[in-house]
Coordinates of N, CA and C in Angstrom, one line a residue:
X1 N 0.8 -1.2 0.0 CA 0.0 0.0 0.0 C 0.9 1.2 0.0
X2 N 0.5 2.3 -1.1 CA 1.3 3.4 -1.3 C 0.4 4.7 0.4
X3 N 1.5 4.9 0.8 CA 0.8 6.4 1.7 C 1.9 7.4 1.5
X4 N 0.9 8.4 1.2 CA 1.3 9.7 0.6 C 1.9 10.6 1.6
X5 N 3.0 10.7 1.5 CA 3.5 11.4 2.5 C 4.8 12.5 1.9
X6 N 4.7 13.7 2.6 CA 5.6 14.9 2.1 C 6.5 15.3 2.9
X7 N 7.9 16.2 2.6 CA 8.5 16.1 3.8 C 9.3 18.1 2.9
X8 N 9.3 18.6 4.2 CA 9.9 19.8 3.7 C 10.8 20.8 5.0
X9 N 11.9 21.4 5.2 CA 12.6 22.1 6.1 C 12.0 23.6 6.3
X10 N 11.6 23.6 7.5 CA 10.7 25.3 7.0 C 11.4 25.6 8.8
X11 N 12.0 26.5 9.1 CA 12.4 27.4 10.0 C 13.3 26.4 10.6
X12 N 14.0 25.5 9.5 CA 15.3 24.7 10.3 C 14.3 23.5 11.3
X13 N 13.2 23.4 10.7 CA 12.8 22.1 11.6 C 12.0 21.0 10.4
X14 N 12.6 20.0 10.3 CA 12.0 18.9 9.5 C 10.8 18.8 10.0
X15 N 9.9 19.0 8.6 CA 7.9 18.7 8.5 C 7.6 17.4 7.9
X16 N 7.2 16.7 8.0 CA 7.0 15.6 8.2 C 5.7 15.8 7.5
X17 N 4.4 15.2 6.2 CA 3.3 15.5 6.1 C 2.8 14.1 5.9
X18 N 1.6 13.8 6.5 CA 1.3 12.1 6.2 C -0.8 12.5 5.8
X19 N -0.2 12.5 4.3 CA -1.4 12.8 3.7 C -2.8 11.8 4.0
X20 N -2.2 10.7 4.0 CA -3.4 9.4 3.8 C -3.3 8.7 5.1
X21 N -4.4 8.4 5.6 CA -4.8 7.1 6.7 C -4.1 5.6 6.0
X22 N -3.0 5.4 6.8 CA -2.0 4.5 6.2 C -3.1 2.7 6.5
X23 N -3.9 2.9 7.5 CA -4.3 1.7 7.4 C -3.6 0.6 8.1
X24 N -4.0 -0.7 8.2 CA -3.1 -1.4 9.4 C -2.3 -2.3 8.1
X25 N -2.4 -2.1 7.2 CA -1.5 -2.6 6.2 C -0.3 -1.6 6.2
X26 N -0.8 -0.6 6.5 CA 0.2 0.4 5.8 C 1.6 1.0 6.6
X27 N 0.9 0.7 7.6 CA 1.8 1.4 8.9 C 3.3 0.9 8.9
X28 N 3.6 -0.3 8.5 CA 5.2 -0.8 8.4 C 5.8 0.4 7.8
X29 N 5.1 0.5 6.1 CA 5.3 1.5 5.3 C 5.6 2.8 6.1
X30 N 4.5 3.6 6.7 CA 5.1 4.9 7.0 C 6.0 5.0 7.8
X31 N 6.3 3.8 8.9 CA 7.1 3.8 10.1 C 8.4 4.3 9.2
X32 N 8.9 3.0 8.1 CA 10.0 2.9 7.5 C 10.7 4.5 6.9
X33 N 9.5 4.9 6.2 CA 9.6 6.4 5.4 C 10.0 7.2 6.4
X34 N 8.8 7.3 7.5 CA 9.3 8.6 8.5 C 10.8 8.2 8.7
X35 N 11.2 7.1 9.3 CA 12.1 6.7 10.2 C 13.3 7.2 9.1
X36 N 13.1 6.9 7.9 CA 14.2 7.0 6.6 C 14.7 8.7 6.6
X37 N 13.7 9.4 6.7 CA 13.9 11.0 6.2 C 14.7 11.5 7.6
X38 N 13.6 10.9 8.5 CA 14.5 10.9 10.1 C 16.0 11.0 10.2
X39 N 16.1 10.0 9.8 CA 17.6 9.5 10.4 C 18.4 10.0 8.5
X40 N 18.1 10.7 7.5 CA 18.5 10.8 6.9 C 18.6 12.2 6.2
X41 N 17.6 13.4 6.8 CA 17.9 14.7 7.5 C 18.5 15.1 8.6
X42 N 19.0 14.2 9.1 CA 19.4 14.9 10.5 C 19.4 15.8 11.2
X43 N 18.0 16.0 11.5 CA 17.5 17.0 12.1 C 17.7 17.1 13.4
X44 N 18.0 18.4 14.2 CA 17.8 18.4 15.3 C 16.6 18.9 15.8
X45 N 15.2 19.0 15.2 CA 14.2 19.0 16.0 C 13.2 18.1 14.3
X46 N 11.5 18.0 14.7 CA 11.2 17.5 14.0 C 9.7 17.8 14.1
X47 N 8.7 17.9 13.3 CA 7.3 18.0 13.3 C 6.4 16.8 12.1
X48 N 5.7 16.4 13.0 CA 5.0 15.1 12.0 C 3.2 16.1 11.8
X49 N 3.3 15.7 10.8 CA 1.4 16.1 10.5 C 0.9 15.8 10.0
X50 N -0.2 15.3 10.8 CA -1.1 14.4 9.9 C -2.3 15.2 9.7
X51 N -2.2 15.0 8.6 CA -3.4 15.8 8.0 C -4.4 15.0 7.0
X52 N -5.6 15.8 7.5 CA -7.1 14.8 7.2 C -7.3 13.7 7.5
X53 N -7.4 12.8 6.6 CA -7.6 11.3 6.6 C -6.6 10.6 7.2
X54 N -5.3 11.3 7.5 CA -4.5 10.6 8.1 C -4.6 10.2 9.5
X55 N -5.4 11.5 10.0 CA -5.6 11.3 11.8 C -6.0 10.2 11.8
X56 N -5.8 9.3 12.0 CA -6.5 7.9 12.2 C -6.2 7.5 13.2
X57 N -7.1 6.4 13.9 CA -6.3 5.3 15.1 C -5.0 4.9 14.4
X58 N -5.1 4.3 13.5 CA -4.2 3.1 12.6 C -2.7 4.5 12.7
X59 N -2.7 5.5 12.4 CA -1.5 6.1 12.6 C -0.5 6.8 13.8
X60 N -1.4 6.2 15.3 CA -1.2 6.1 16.7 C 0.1 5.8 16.3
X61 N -0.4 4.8 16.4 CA 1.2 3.4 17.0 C 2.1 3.9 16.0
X62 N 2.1 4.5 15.0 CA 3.2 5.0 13.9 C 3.6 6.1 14.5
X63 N 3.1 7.0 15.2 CA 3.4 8.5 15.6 C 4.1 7.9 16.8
X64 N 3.7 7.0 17.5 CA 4.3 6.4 18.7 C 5.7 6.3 18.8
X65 N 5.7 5.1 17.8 CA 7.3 4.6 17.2 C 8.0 5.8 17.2
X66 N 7.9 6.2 16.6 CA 8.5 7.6 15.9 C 9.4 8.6 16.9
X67 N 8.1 8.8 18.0 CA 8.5 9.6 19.1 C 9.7 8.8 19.7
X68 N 9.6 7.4 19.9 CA 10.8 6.8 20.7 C 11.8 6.7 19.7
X69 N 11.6 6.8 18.2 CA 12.8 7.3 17.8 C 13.6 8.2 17.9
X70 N 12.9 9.2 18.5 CA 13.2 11.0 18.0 C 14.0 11.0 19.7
X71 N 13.2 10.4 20.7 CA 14.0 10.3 21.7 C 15.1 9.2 22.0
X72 N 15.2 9.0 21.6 CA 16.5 7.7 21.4 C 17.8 9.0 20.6
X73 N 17.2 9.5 19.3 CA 17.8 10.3 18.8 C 18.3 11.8 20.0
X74 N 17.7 12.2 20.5 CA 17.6 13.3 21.2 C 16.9 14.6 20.5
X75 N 16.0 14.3 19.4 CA 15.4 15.2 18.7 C 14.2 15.6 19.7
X76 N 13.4 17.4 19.1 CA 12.7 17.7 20.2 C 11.6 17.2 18.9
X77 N 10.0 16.7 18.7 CA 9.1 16.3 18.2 C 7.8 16.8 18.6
X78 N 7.1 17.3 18.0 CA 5.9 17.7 17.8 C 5.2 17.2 17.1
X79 N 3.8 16.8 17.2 CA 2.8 16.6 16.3 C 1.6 17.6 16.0
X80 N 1.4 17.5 14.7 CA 0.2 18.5 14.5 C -0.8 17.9 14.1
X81 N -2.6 18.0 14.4 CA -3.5 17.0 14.1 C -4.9 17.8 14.6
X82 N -6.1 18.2 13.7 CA -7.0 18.3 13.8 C -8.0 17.7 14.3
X83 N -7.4 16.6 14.5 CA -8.8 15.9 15.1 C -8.1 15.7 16.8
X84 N -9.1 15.7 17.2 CA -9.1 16.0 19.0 C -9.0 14.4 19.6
X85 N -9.5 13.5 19.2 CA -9.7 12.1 19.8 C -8.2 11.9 19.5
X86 N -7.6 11.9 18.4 CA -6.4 11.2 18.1 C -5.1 12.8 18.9
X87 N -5.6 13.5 19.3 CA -4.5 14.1 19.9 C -4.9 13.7 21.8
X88 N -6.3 13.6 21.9 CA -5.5 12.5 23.0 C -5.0 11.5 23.2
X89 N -5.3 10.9 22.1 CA -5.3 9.0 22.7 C -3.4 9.3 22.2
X90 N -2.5 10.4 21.4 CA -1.2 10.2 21.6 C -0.5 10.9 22.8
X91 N -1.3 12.0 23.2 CA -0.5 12.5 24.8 C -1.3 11.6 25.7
X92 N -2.0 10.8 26.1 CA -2.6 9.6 26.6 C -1.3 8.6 26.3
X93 N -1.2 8.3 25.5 CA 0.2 7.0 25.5 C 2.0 7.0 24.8
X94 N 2.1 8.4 24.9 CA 3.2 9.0 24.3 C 4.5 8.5 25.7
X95 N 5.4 8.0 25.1 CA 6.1 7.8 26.1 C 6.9 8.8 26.9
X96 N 6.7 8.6 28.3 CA 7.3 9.4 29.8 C 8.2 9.6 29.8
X97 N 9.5 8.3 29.1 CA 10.8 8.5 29.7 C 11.7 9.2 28.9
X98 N 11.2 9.5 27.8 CA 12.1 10.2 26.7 C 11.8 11.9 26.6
X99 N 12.1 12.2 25.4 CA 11.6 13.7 25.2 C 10.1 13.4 24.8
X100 N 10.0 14.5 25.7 CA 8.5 15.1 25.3 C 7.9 15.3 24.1
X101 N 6.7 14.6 24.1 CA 5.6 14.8 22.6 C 4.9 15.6 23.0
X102 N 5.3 17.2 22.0 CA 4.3 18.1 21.9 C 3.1 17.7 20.5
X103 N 1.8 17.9 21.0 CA 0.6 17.5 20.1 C -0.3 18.8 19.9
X104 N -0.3 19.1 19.1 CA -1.1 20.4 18.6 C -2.2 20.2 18.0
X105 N -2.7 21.3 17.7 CA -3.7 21.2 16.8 C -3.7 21.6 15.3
X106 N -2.3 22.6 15.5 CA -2.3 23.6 13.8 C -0.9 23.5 13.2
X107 N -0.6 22.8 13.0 CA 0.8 22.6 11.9 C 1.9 23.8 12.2
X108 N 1.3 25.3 12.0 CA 2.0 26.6 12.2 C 2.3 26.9 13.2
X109 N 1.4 26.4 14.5 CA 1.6 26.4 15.4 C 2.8 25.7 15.8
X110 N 2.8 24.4 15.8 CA 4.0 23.4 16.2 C 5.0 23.7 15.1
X111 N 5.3 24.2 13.9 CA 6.5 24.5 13.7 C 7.3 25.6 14.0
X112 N 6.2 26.9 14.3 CA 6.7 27.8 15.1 C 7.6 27.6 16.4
X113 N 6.5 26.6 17.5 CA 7.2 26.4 18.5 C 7.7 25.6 18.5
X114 N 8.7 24.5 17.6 CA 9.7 23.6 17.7 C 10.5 24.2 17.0
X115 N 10.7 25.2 16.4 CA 12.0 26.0 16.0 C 12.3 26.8 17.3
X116 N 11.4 27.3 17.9 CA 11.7 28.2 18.9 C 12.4 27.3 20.3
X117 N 12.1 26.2 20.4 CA 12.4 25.1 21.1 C 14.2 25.1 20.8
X118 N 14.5 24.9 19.1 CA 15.2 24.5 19.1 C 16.7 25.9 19.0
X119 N 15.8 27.0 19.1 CA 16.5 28.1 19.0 C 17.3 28.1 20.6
X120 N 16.1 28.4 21.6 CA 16.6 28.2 23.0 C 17.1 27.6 23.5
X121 N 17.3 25.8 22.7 CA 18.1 25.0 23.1 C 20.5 25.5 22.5
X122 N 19.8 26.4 21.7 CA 21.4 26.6 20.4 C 22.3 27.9 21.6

């Protein structure tokens, strides 16, 4: 299964865009992609967003992975997501022991404030 996903540098923080509801087929697929651009931008901060169809249950457990990548990495991570159920149920199970998963509502919002994150950290 193809999932459409975009990826672009806007204020020195890797955007991450995950067009399509990947599906429980699909999710190996986006893990691999995100995880690819991840570790192959080397970013020091990062923003995933899912947008529309992509908020899904099915793209939880992918945003999950991700975050314990980004903290393994020591990257700071943000998510952006319109829909309200799927931004609890990821600050609901985002993991405690790493860096913090900021979850938003507005894309501009979280790349604003994970550059600014990443300014205050420089």
């Amino acid at each position: 299964m193809a999932v459409m996903v975009s990826h672009a540098l806007e204020q020195g923080v890797l955007v991450v865009t995950v067009h399509d509801d990947p599906g429980s087929d699909g999710r190996a697929v986006l893990l691999a992609r995100i995880s690819d651009l991840v570790k192959g931008h080397a970013p020091t901060s990062f923003v995933l967003v899912l947008d529309g169809p992509a908020a899904a249950d099915s793209a939880v457990g992918v945003v999950l992975r991700v975050h314990r990548l980004c903290s393994r990495l020591g990257l700071v991570m943000s998510v952006a997501t319109h829909s309200a159920p799927v931004r609890r149920l990821l600050e609901a199970n985002a993991d405690a022991g790493g860096t913090r998963l900021v979850v938003l509502a507005r894309a501009d919002t979280a790349i604003r404030l994970t550059a600014a994150a990443l300014t205050a950290a420089a």
